[in-house]
mmCIF file of N, CA and C in Angstrom:
data_model
loop_
_atom_site.group_PDB
_atom_site.id
_atom_site.type_symbol
_atom_site.label_atom_id
_atom_site.label_comp_id
_atom_site.label_asym_id
_atom_site.label_seq_id
_atom_site.Cartn_x
_atom_site.Cartn_y
_atom_site.Cartn_z
ATOM 1 N N MET D 127 -0.034 10.000 -72.613
ATOM 2 C CA MET D 127 -0.216 12.008 -72.591
ATOM 3 C C MET D 127 -1.848 11.851 -73.470
ATOM 4 N N THR D 128 -2.545 10.955 -73.569
ATOM 5 C CA THR D 128 -4.371 10.452 -73.937
ATOM 6 C C THR D 128 -5.268 11.335 -72.398
ATOM 7 N N GLY D 129 -5.929 11.750 -72.159
ATOM 8 C CA GLY D 129 -7.579 11.407 -71.399
ATOM 9 C C GLY D 129 -8.363 12.037 -71.658
ATOM 10 N N SER D 130 -9.462 12.416 -70.888
ATOM 11 C CA SER D 130 -10.372 13.122 -71.129
ATOM 12 C C SER D 130 -10.627 14.533 -71.081
ATOM 13 N N ASN D 131 -9.675 15.262 -70.177
ATOM 14 C CA ASN D 131 -9.168 16.526 -70.222
ATOM 15 C C ASN D 131 -7.624 16.916 -70.432
ATOM 16 N N ARG D 132 -7.050 15.869 -71.293
ATOM 17 C CA ARG D 132 -5.571 15.743 -71.528
ATOM 18 C C ARG D 132 -5.674 16.460 -73.268
ATOM 19 N N THR D 133 -5.339 17.324 -73.623
ATOM 20 C CA THR D 133 -4.498 18.062 -74.630
ATOM 21 C C THR D 133 -2.228 17.285 -75.213
ATOM 22 N N VAL D 134 -2.365 16.503 -76.247
ATOM 23 C CA VAL D 134 -1.597 16.149 -77.179
ATOM 24 C C VAL D 134 -0.655 17.243 -77.527
ATOM 25 N N LEU D 135 0.621 17.961 -77.363
ATOM 26 C CA LEU D 135 0.944 18.949 -77.642
ATOM 27 C C LEU D 135 1.062 17.813 -79.273
ATOM 28 N N PRO D 136 0.658 19.458 -80.288
ATOM 29 C CA PRO D 136 1.374 18.929 -81.682
ATOM 30 C C PRO D 136 2.014 18.157 -82.732
ATOM 31 N N ARG D 137 3.085 20.125 -82.441
ATOM 32 C CA ARG D 137 4.139 20.165 -83.188
ATOM 33 C C ARG D 137 6.101 20.205 -82.370
ATOM 34 N N VAL D 138 5.439 20.418 -80.644
ATOM 35 C CA VAL D 138 6.580 20.479 -79.545
ATOM 36 C C VAL D 138 6.874 18.936 -79.260
ATOM 37 N N PRO D 139 7.749 18.654 -79.674
ATOM 38 C CA PRO D 139 8.021 17.173 -79.622
ATOM 39 C C PRO D 139 8.270 16.346 -78.255
ATOM 40 N N PHE D 140 9.561 17.703 -77.788
ATOM 41 C CA PHE D 140 9.364 17.261 -76.689
ATOM 42 C C PHE D 140 9.079 18.206 -74.562
ATOM 43 N N PRO D 141 8.939 18.561 -74.125
ATOM 44 C CA PRO D 141 9.608 16.995 -73.243
ATOM 45 C C PRO D 141 8.678 15.836 -73.451
ATOM 46 N N SER D 142 9.137 15.262 -73.710
ATOM 47 C CA SER D 142 8.070 13.967 -74.225
ATOM 48 C C SER D 142 7.713 12.896 -72.393
ATOM 49 N N ARG D 143 9.134 13.575 -71.721
ATOM 50 C CA ARG D 143 8.409 12.950 -69.799
ATOM 51 C C ARG D 143 9.357 13.487 -69.343
ATOM 52 N N ALA D 144 8.832 14.785 -68.107
ATOM 53 C CA ALA D 144 9.320 15.844 -67.644
ATOM 54 C C ALA D 144 10.291 14.862 -66.667
ATOM 55 N N PRO D 145 11.232 15.666 -66.000
ATOM 56 C CA PRO D 145 12.034 14.627 -64.988
ATOM 57 C C PRO D 145 11.903 13.820 -64.102
ATOM 58 N N ASP D 146 10.335 14.454 -63.481
ATOM 59 C CA ASP D 146 9.503 14.222 -61.870
ATOM 60 C C ASP D 146 8.337 12.868 -62.586
ATOM 61 N N GLY D 147 9.131 12.246 -64.204
ATOM 62 C CA GLY D 147 7.877 12.019 -64.861
ATOM 63 C C GLY D 147 6.692 11.940 -65.871
ATOM 64 N N SER D 148 5.933 13.088 -64.753
ATOM 65 C CA SER D 148 4.616 13.301 -65.299
ATOM 66 C C SER D 148 5.041 13.616 -66.666
ATOM 67 N N ASN D 149 3.288 13.427 -67.374
ATOM 68 C CA ASN D 149 3.804 13.821 -69.080
ATOM 69 C C ASN D 149 2.528 14.795 -69.739
ATOM 70 N N GLY D 150 1.700 14.686 -68.779
ATOM 71 C CA GLY D 150 0.544 14.866 -68.931
ATOM 72 C C GLY D 150 0.281 16.961 -69.574
ATOM 73 N N VAL D 151 -0.170 17.456 -70.928
ATOM 74 C CA VAL D 151 -0.289 18.567 -71.172
ATOM 75 C C VAL D 151 -1.662 18.751 -70.260
ATOM 76 N N PHE D 152 -2.056 19.358 -69.986
ATOM 77 C CA PHE D 152 -3.390 19.679 -69.092
ATOM 78 C C PHE D 152 -3.458 21.031 -70.087
ATOM 79 N N ARG D 153 -3.514 21.726 -70.703
ATOM 80 C CA ARG D 153 -3.754 22.438 -72.060
ATOM 81 C C ARG D 153 -2.573 22.963 -71.620
ATOM 82 N N SER D 154 -3.014 23.389 -73.817
ATOM 83 C CA SER D 154 -2.012 24.069 -74.511
ATOM 84 C C SER D 154 -2.914 24.872 -74.847
ATOM 85 N N LEU D 155 -1.855 26.515 -75.429
ATOM 86 C CA LEU D 155 -1.901 27.020 -75.939
ATOM 87 C C LEU D 155 -1.129 27.817 -76.626
ATOM 88 N N THR D 156 -1.646 28.475 -78.222
ATOM 89 C CA THR D 156 -1.244 28.821 -79.109
ATOM 90 C C THR D 156 -1.180 30.105 -78.783
ATOM 91 N N VAL D 157 0.560 30.795 -79.467
ATOM 92 C CA VAL D 157 0.822 31.971 -78.635
ATOM 93 C C VAL D 157 1.381 33.068 -80.730
ATOM 94 N N GLY D 158 0.918 33.519 -80.654
ATOM 95 C CA GLY D 158 1.076 33.964 -81.834
ATOM 96 C C GLY D 158 0.193 34.093 -83.226
ATOM 97 N N ASP D 159 0.529 34.822 -84.170
ATOM 98 C CA ASP D 159 -0.108 33.786 -85.562
ATOM 99 C C ASP D 159 0.947 33.678 -86.602
ATOM 100 N N PRO D 160 0.006 31.631 -86.830
ATOM 101 C CA PRO D 160 1.005 30.886 -87.419
ATOM 102 C C PRO D 160 1.241 31.950 -89.089
ATOM 103 N N ALA D 161 0.245 32.081 -89.914
ATOM 104 C CA ALA D 161 0.061 33.192 -90.570
ATOM 105 C C ALA D 161 1.840 33.215 -90.899
ATOM 106 N N THR D 162 1.724 34.395 -90.041
ATOM 107 C CA THR D 162 2.872 35.514 -89.532
ATOM 108 C C THR D 162 4.585 34.496 -89.364
ATOM 109 N N LYS D 163 4.525 33.129 -89.601
ATOM 110 C CA LYS D 163 5.862 32.590 -87.840
ATOM 111 C C LYS D 163 6.592 32.816 -89.592
ATOM 112 N N ARG D 164 7.596 32.975 -88.445
ATOM 113 C CA ARG D 164 8.948 33.542 -89.414
ATOM 114 C C ARG D 164 10.233 32.727 -88.612
ATOM 115 N N PHE D 165 10.143 31.835 -88.341
ATOM 116 C CA PHE D 165 11.032 31.124 -88.334
ATOM 117 C C PHE D 165 10.420 29.077 -88.507
ATOM 118 N N ASP D 166 11.283 28.210 -88.597
ATOM 119 C CA ASP D 166 10.733 26.684 -88.891
ATOM 120 C C ASP D 166 11.499 26.406 -88.338
ATOM 121 N N GLY D 167 11.597 26.496 -86.903
ATOM 122 C CA GLY D 167 11.891 25.390 -85.994
ATOM 123 C C GLY D 167 9.914 25.630 -84.312
ATOM 124 N N ALA D 168 10.317 24.841 -83.670
ATOM 125 C CA ALA D 168 9.064 25.135 -83.171
ATOM 126 C C ALA D 168 10.172 25.442 -80.980
ATOM 127 N N THR D 169 9.825 26.899 -80.820
ATOM 128 C CA THR D 169 9.768 27.345 -79.408
ATOM 129 C C THR D 169 8.776 27.098 -78.430
ATOM 130 N N ALA D 170 9.103 26.561 -77.604
ATOM 131 C CA ALA D 170 7.681 26.099 -76.664
ATOM 132 C C ALA D 170 8.284 26.410 -74.638
ATOM 133 N N VAL D 171 7.034 27.012 -74.042
ATOM 134 C CA VAL D 171 7.538 26.951 -72.590
ATOM 135 C C VAL D 171 6.071 26.190 -71.951
ATOM 136 N N PHE D 172 6.996 26.009 -70.923
ATOM 137 C CA PHE D 172 5.723 24.978 -70.513
ATOM 138 C C PHE D 172 6.346 25.129 -69.269
ATOM 139 N N VAL D 173 4.912 25.371 -68.484
ATOM 140 C CA VAL D 173 4.430 25.069 -66.619
ATOM 141 C C VAL D 173 4.626 23.956 -66.119
ATOM 142 N N LEU D 174 5.565 23.241 -65.677
ATOM 143 C CA LEU D 174 4.990 21.559 -64.709
ATOM 144 C C LEU D 174 5.250 22.125 -62.968
ATOM 145 N N ASN D 175 4.248 21.415 -62.806
ATOM 146 C CA ASN D 175 3.786 21.608 -61.517
ATOM 147 C C ASN D 175 4.049 19.647 -61.433
ATOM 148 N N ALA D 176 4.662 19.622 -60.177
ATOM 149 C CA ALA D 176 5.429 19.063 -59.287
ATOM 150 C C ALA D 176 4.768 18.160 -58.059
ATOM 151 N N GLY D 177 3.521 17.877 -57.574
ATOM 152 C CA GLY D 177 3.053 18.349 -57.009
ATOM 153 C C GLY D 177 1.723 18.158 -56.835
ATOM 154 N N PRO D 178 0.760 17.910 -55.587
ATOM 155 C CA PRO D 178 -1.060 18.409 -55.670
ATOM 156 C C PRO D 178 -1.137 19.282 -56.584
ATOM 157 N N ASN D 179 -2.153 19.703 -56.067
ATOM 158 C CA ASN D 179 -3.576 20.193 -56.789
ATOM 159 C C ASN D 179 -2.486 21.571 -56.470
ATOM 160 N N ARG D 180 -3.102 22.524 -57.577
ATOM 161 C CA ARG D 180 -2.148 23.733 -56.424
ATOM 162 C C ARG D 180 -2.847 25.295 -57.576
ATOM 163 N N THR D 181 -2.824 26.248 -57.366
ATOM 164 C CA THR D 181 -3.530 27.309 -57.904
ATOM 165 C C THR D 181 -1.896 28.101 -57.805
ATOM 166 N N LEU D 182 -2.209 29.007 -59.415
ATOM 167 C CA LEU D 182 -0.925 28.782 -59.780
ATOM 168 C C LEU D 182 -1.623 30.969 -60.061
ATOM 169 N N ASN D 183 -0.997 31.655 -60.153
ATOM 170 C CA ASN D 183 -0.598 32.425 -61.145
ATOM 171 C C ASN D 183 0.122 32.374 -62.047
ATOM 172 N N VAL D 184 -0.111 32.274 -64.057
ATOM 173 C CA VAL D 184 0.300 32.558 -65.221
ATOM 174 C C VAL D 184 0.100 34.085 -65.899
ATOM 175 N N THR D 185 1.496 34.807 -66.607
ATOM 176 C CA THR D 185 1.084 36.099 -67.842
ATOM 177 C C THR D 185 2.822 35.537 -67.967
ATOM 178 N N VAL D 186 1.716 35.779 -69.458
ATOM 179 C CA VAL D 186 2.768 36.296 -71.104
ATOM 180 C C VAL D 186 2.568 37.865 -70.601
ATOM 181 N N ALA D 187 3.278 38.384 -71.154
ATOM 182 C CA ALA D 187 3.884 39.787 -71.587
ATOM 183 C C ALA D 187 4.378 39.681 -72.828
ATOM 184 N N TYR D 188 4.206 40.608 -74.078
ATOM 185 C CA TYR D 188 4.454 40.808 -74.552
ATOM 186 C C TYR D 188 5.785 41.942 -75.337
ATOM 187 N N GLY D 189 6.682 41.861 -76.339
ATOM 188 C CA GLY D 189 7.246 43.388 -77.457
ATOM 189 C C GLY D 189 7.856 43.956 -75.942
ATOM 190 N N PRO D 190 8.580 44.608 -75.869
ATOM 191 C CA PRO D 190 9.708 45.857 -75.386
ATOM 192 C C PRO D 190 8.915 46.649 -74.453
ATOM 193 N N ASP D 191 7.713 46.057 -74.000
ATOM 194 C CA ASP D 191 7.224 47.074 -73.127
ATOM 195 C C ASP D 191 5.764 45.972 -72.371
ATOM 196 N N ASN D 192 6.555 44.493 -72.569
ATOM 197 C CA ASN D 192 5.960 44.068 -72.203
ATOM 198 C C ASN D 192 4.261 44.324 -71.843
ATOM 199 N N THR D 193 3.873 44.193 -72.751
ATOM 200 C CA THR D 193 2.595 43.916 -72.986
ATOM 201 C C THR D 193 2.018 42.881 -72.335
ATOM 202 N N SER D 194 0.721 42.738 -71.706
ATOM 203 C CA SER D 194 0.234 42.012 -70.922
ATOM 204 C C SER D 194 -0.444 40.765 -72.512
ATOM 205 N N ILE D 195 -0.090 39.323 -72.346
ATOM 206 C CA ILE D 195 -1.393 38.914 -73.444
ATOM 207 C C ILE D 195 -1.955 37.448 -72.561
ATOM 208 N N TYR D 196 -1.738 37.973 -71.465
ATOM 209 C CA TYR D 196 -2.628 35.979 -70.928
ATOM 210 C C TYR D 196 -1.949 36.510 -69.626
ATOM 211 N N GLU D 197 -3.489 36.941 -69.086
ATOM 212 C CA GLU D 197 -3.452 36.931 -67.474
ATOM 213 C C GLU D 197 -4.340 35.864 -66.650
ATOM 214 N N ARG D 198 -4.183 34.701 -65.658
ATOM 215 C CA ARG D 198 -4.689 33.552 -65.645
ATOM 216 C C ARG D 198 -4.360 33.489 -64.004
ATOM 217 N N ARG D 199 -5.381 32.897 -63.434
ATOM 218 C CA ARG D 199 -5.074 32.560 -62.269
ATOM 219 C C ARG D 199 -5.709 31.048 -62.879
ATOM 220 N N LEU D 200 -4.671 29.646 -62.825
ATOM 221 C CA LEU D 200 -5.345 28.737 -63.275
ATOM 222 C C LEU D 200 -5.420 26.990 -62.212
ATOM 223 N N GLU D 201 -5.957 26.435 -62.116
ATOM 224 C CA GLU D 201 -5.929 25.050 -61.541
ATOM 225 C C GLU D 201 -5.254 24.067 -62.096
ATOM 226 N N PHE D 202 -4.216 24.102 -60.672
ATOM 227 C CA PHE D 202 -3.659 22.831 -61.974
ATOM 228 C C PHE D 202 -3.659 21.637 -61.193
ATOM 229 N N PRO D 203 -3.212 20.713 -61.718
ATOM 230 C CA PRO D 203 -3.629 19.453 -61.652
ATOM 231 C C PRO D 203 -1.961 18.771 -60.716
ATOM 232 N N ALA D 204 -1.879 17.262 -59.357
ATOM 233 C CA ALA D 204 -0.756 17.208 -60.099
ATOM 234 C C ALA D 204 -0.369 16.440 -60.814
ATOM 235 N N ASP D 205 1.228 17.348 -61.435
ATOM 236 C CA ASP D 205 1.596 16.697 -62.029
ATOM 237 C C ASP D 205 1.462 17.916 -63.243
ATOM 238 N N GLY D 206 1.010 18.166 -63.410
ATOM 239 C CA GLY D 206 -0.031 18.589 -64.381
ATOM 240 C C GLY D 206 1.419 20.223 -65.379
ATOM 241 N N MET D 207 1.286 20.337 -65.857
ATOM 242 C CA MET D 207 1.455 21.171 -67.280
ATOM 243 C C MET D 207 1.159 21.337 -68.377
ATOM 244 N N LEU D 208 1.274 22.492 -68.373
ATOM 245 C CA LEU D 208 1.026 23.563 -69.185
ATOM 246 C C LEU D 208 1.498 24.342 -70.442
ATOM 247 N N ALA D 209 0.859 23.613 -71.602
ATOM 248 C CA ALA D 209 2.226 24.670 -72.091
ATOM 249 C C ALA D 209 1.933 25.257 -73.493
ATOM 250 N N PHE D 210 2.993 25.892 -73.929
ATOM 251 C CA PHE D 210 2.967 27.601 -74.894
ATOM 252 C C PHE D 210 3.371 27.109 -75.946
ATOM 253 N N GLU D 211 2.742 27.086 -77.151
ATOM 254 C CA GLU D 211 3.737 26.963 -78.047
ATOM 255 C C GLU D 211 4.064 28.009 -78.776
ATOM 256 N N MET D 212 5.003 28.687 -78.729
ATOM 257 C CA MET D 212 4.815 30.501 -79.588
ATOM 258 C C MET D 212 4.914 30.661 -81.343
ATOM 259 N N GLN D 213 4.028 30.623 -81.469
ATOM 260 C CA GLN D 213 4.046 29.977 -83.049
ATOM 261 C C GLN D 213 4.594 31.705 -83.568
ATOM 262 N N GLN D 214 5.664 32.594 -83.360
ATOM 263 C CA GLN D 214 5.214 33.934 -83.929
ATOM 264 C C GLN D 214 6.728 34.548 -83.221
ATOM 265 N N SER D 215 7.750 34.430 -83.878
ATOM 266 C CA SER D 215 8.998 35.467 -82.634
ATOM 267 C C SER D 215 9.081 37.416 -82.197
ATOM 268 N N GLY D 216 9.619 37.133 -81.291
ATOM 269 C CA GLY D 216 9.995 38.828 -80.944
ATOM 270 C C GLY D 216 9.973 37.920 -79.671
ATOM 271 N N ARG D 217 9.964 39.060 -78.453
ATOM 272 C CA ARG D 217 10.532 38.502 -76.874
ATOM 273 C C ARG D 217 8.974 38.490 -76.138
ATOM 274 N N TYR D 218 9.099 37.341 -75.724
ATOM 275 C CA TYR D 218 8.305 36.880 -74.601
ATOM 276 C C TYR D 218 8.245 36.699 -73.161
ATOM 277 N N ALA D 219 7.587 37.366 -72.498
ATOM 278 C CA ALA D 219 8.009 37.081 -70.395
ATOM 279 C C ALA D 219 7.202 35.877 -70.043
ATOM 280 N N VAL D 220 7.136 34.495 -69.519
ATOM 281 C CA VAL D 220 5.774 33.720 -69.537
ATOM 282 C C VAL D 220 6.512 34.202 -67.287
ATOM 283 N N THR D 221 5.620 34.291 -66.622
ATOM 284 C CA THR D 221 5.445 33.978 -65.246
ATOM 285 C C THR D 221 5.079 33.564 -64.419
ATOM 286 N N VAL D 222 5.252 32.700 -63.652
ATOM 287 C CA VAL D 222 4.265 32.045 -62.562
ATOM 288 C C VAL D 222 4.726 32.803 -60.975
ATOM 289 N N GLU D 223 3.101 32.098 -60.635
ATOM 290 C CA GLU D 223 3.750 33.063 -59.431
ATOM 291 C C GLU D 223 3.018 31.789 -57.677
ATOM 292 N N ARG D 224 2.971 31.544 -57.579
ATOM 293 C CA ARG D 224 2.714 31.240 -56.526
ATOM 294 C C ARG D 224 3.841 31.240 -54.797
ATOM 295 N N ALA D 225 1.706 31.577 -53.423
ATOM 296 C CA ALA D 225 2.548 32.293 -52.258
ATOM 297 C C ALA D 225 3.526 32.932 -52.443
ATOM 298 N N ASN D 226 4.540 33.533 -52.259
ATOM 299 C CA ASN D 226 5.948 34.151 -52.086
ATOM 300 C C ASN D 226 6.604 33.723 -53.059
ATOM 301 N N ASP D 227 7.317 33.354 -53.993
ATOM 302 C CA ASP D 227 7.870 32.324 -54.432
ATOM 303 C C ASP D 227 7.484 32.670 -56.496
ATOM 304 N N SER D 228 8.109 33.576 -56.662
ATOM 305 C CA SER D 228 7.675 32.833 -58.866
ATOM 306 C C SER D 228 9.260 32.969 -59.804
ATOM 307 N N GLY D 229 8.778 33.125 -61.332
ATOM 308 C CA GLY D 229 10.456 32.408 -61.944
ATOM 309 C C GLY D 229 9.597 32.610 -63.151
ATOM 310 N N THR D 230 10.735 33.411 -63.288
ATOM 311 C CA THR D 230 10.596 33.470 -65.385
ATOM 312 C C THR D 230 10.548 33.152 -66.510
ATOM 313 N N ILE D 231 10.269 33.432 -67.558
ATOM 314 C CA ILE D 231 10.944 32.954 -68.262
ATOM 315 C C ILE D 231 11.167 33.619 -69.513
ATOM 316 N N VAL D 232 12.314 34.265 -69.901
ATOM 317 C CA VAL D 232 12.224 35.637 -70.941
ATOM 318 C C VAL D 232 12.687 34.805 -72.194
ATOM 319 N N LEU D 233 12.379 35.275 -73.151
ATOM 320 C CA LEU D 233 12.721 34.594 -74.915
ATOM 321 C C LEU D 233 12.372 35.909 -75.824
ATOM 322 N N THR D 234 13.401 35.824 -76.895
ATOM 323 C CA THR D 234 14.100 36.935 -77.170
ATOM 324 C C THR D 234 14.022 36.425 -78.815
ATOM 325 N N ASP D 235 14.289 37.569 -79.478
ATOM 326 C CA ASP D 235 14.311 37.148 -80.719
ATOM 327 C C ASP D 235 15.507 35.905 -81.272
ATOM 328 N N ASP D 236 16.411 35.953 -80.946
ATOM 329 C CA ASP D 236 17.338 34.807 -80.697
ATOM 330 C C ASP D 236 16.687 32.803 -80.051
ATOM 331 N N ASP D 237 15.326 33.756 -79.098
ATOM 332 C CA ASP D 237 14.680 31.837 -79.425
ATOM 333 C C ASP D 237 14.025 31.203 -80.785
ATOM 334 N N PHE D 238 13.991 31.941 -81.350
ATOM 335 C CA PHE D 238 13.445 31.764 -83.011
ATOM 336 C C PHE D 238 14.227 31.543 -84.221
ATOM 337 N N ASP D 239 14.288 30.285 -84.509
ATOM 338 C CA ASP D 239 15.667 30.207 -85.470
ATOM 339 C C ASP D 239 14.976 28.693 -85.897
ATOM 340 N N CYS D 240 15.434 28.230 -87.090
ATOM 341 C CA CYS D 240 15.694 26.695 -87.820
ATOM 342 C C CYS D 240 15.356 25.593 -86.461
ATOM 343 N N ASN D 241 15.707 25.340 -84.999
ATOM 344 C CA ASN D 241 15.177 25.261 -84.798
ATOM 345 C C ASN D 241 15.533 25.000 -82.982
ATOM 346 N N ASP D 242 14.448 23.597 -82.511
ATOM 347 C CA ASP D 242 13.016 22.952 -81.853
ATOM 348 C C ASP D 242 14.293 24.062 -80.332
ATOM 349 N N ARG D 243 13.193 24.273 -79.804
ATOM 350 C CA ARG D 243 13.386 25.185 -77.809
ATOM 351 C C ARG D 243 12.755 25.073 -77.488
ATOM 352 N N ALA D 244 12.933 23.878 -76.078
ATOM 353 C CA ALA D 244 11.727 24.133 -74.461
ATOM 354 C C ALA D 244 12.579 24.688 -73.486
ATOM 355 N N TYR D 245 11.109 25.435 -72.972
ATOM 356 C CA TYR D 245 11.950 26.233 -71.723
ATOM 357 C C TYR D 245 11.050 25.638 -70.873
ATOM 358 N N ALA D 246 11.200 25.171 -69.063
ATOM 359 C CA ALA D 246 9.896 25.246 -68.310
ATOM 360 C C ALA D 246 10.384 26.528 -66.950
ATOM 361 N N ILE D 247 8.954 26.201 -66.651
ATOM 362 C CA ILE D 247 9.545 27.041 -64.957
ATOM 363 C C ILE D 247 8.948 25.150 -64.399
ATOM 364 N N TRP D 248 10.086 24.729 -63.021
ATOM 365 C CA TRP D 248 9.571 24.049 -62.852
ATOM 366 C C TRP D 248 8.579 23.836 -60.502
ATOM 367 N N ILE D 249 7.249 24.223 -60.043
ATOM 368 C CA ILE D 249 6.769 24.343 -59.394
ATOM 369 C C ILE D 249 6.693 23.162 -58.824
ATOM 370 N N ASP D 250 8.098 23.153 -57.118
ATOM 371 C CA ASP D 250 8.541 21.499 -56.768
ATOM 372 C C ASP D 250 7.724 21.352 -56.033
ATOM 373 N N GLU D 251 7.530 20.144 -55.566
ATOM 374 C CA GLU D 251 7.213 19.288 -54.111
ATOM 375 C C GLU D 251 6.709 19.823 -53.212
ATOM 376 N N THR D 252 7.670 21.011 -52.713
ATOM 377 C CA THR D 252 7.379 21.850 -51.726
ATOM 378 C C THR D 252 6.690 22.721 -51.922
ATOM 379 N N GLY D 253 6.214 23.281 -52.927
ATOM 380 C CA GLY D 253 5.440 24.747 -53.522
ATOM 381 C C GLY D 253 6.140 25.958 -53.868
ATOM 382 N N GLY D 254 7.463 25.410 -54.063
ATOM 383 C CA GLY D 254 9.215 26.932 -54.857
ATOM 384 C C GLY D 254 8.740 26.358 -56.365
ATOM 385 N N VAL D 255 9.556 27.540 -56.293
ATOM 386 C CA VAL D 255 9.392 27.781 -58.043
ATOM 387 C C VAL D 255 10.861 27.865 -58.462
ATOM 388 N N ARG D 256 11.448 25.847 -59.108
ATOM 389 C CA ARG D 256 13.028 26.193 -59.482
ATOM 390 C C ARG D 256 12.749 26.841 -60.800
ATOM 391 N N ASP D 257 14.225 26.905 -60.893
ATOM 392 C CA ASP D 257 14.730 26.991 -62.188
ATOM 393 C C ASP D 257 14.240 26.882 -62.975
ATOM 394 N N SER D 258 14.849 27.239 -64.304
ATOM 395 C CA SER D 258 14.704 27.416 -65.369
ATOM 396 C C SER D 258 15.248 25.959 -66.409
ATOM 397 N N TYR D 259 14.507 25.717 -66.927
ATOM 398 C CA TYR D 259 15.910 25.059 -67.892
ATOM 399 C C TYR D 259 15.522 25.131 -69.845
ATOM 400 N N ILE D 260 16.863 24.582 -70.611
ATOM 401 C CA ILE D 260 16.481 24.770 -71.833
ATOM 402 C C ILE D 260 15.896 23.324 -72.265
ATOM 403 N N THR D 261 16.079 22.618 -73.020
ATOM 404 C CA THR D 261 16.503 21.457 -74.115
ATOM 405 C C THR D 261 16.393 22.249 -75.268
ATOM 406 N N THR D 262 16.828 22.038 -76.371
ATOM 407 C CA THR D 262 16.812 22.600 -78.132
ATOM 408 C C THR D 262 17.200 21.576 -78.157
ATOM 409 N N LEU D 263 16.979 21.027 -79.128
ATOM 410 C CA LEU D 263 17.240 19.768 -80.650
ATOM 411 C C LEU D 263 17.708 20.516 -81.427
ATOM 412 N N LEU D 264 18.850 20.945 -83.432
ATOM 413 C CA LEU D 264 19.437 21.251 -83.610
ATOM 414 C C LEU D 264 18.445 20.889 -84.583
ATOM 415 N N GLY D 265 18.541 22.098 -85.090
ATOM 416 C CA GLY D 265 17.974 21.532 -86.851
ATOM 417 C C GLY D 265 18.668 22.410 -88.151
ATOM 418 N N CYS D 266 19.684 23.150 -87.384
ATOM 419 C CA CYS D 266 20.053 24.529 -88.647
ATOM 420 C C CYS D 266 21.213 24.071 -88.921
ATOM 421 N N GLY D 267 21.533 23.247 -89.846
ATOM 422 C CA GLY D 267 22.317 23.300 -91.028
ATOM 423 C C GLY D 267 22.609 21.282 -90.219
ATOM 424 N N THR D 268 23.898 20.551 -91.029
ATOM 425 C CA THR D 268 24.926 19.757 -90.575
ATOM 426 C C THR D 268 26.004 20.396 -90.199
ATOM 427 N N PRO D 269 26.648 19.985 -88.870
ATOM 428 C CA PRO D 269 28.146 20.218 -88.860
ATOM 429 C C PRO D 269 29.380 19.265 -89.287
ATOM 430 N N THR D 270 29.885 20.375 -89.609
ATOM 431 C CA THR D 270 31.118 20.561 -91.199
ATOM 432 C C THR D 270 32.038 19.819 -90.467
ATOM 433 N N GLY D 271 32.853 19.240 -90.675
ATOM 434 C CA GLY D 271 33.743 18.309 -89.567
ATOM 435 C C GLY D 271 35.394 18.081 -89.968
#
């Protein structure tokens, strides 16, 4: 996960390796103000390119009115990963568009608590946008039983 143009995402411990074998984060962005963080877990959205170099439109909207806070046309490297670490709870919509296909991850206040959560949008080998997935590492107490 290291290299001249790669960044290691320090606080989000997963996914350490994507199912297609890629593990490089070529760009990592923090969203929100850490000083106003109201939860103990880490919440992240990953955009994964499981194919050759390609250009993707990526937007992040915030709040009930979907105010755009990030909008870029990005050159993704082969097997590259873009990571958004959400530092402030709220409603976010992360959208990826490529050709005639798109996918959106929507986060709500319920996604921000003491658990670590990761969501992902996949662009597969053919350029199609695949379903998202979630990984949760429980941190909200211990089970009783």
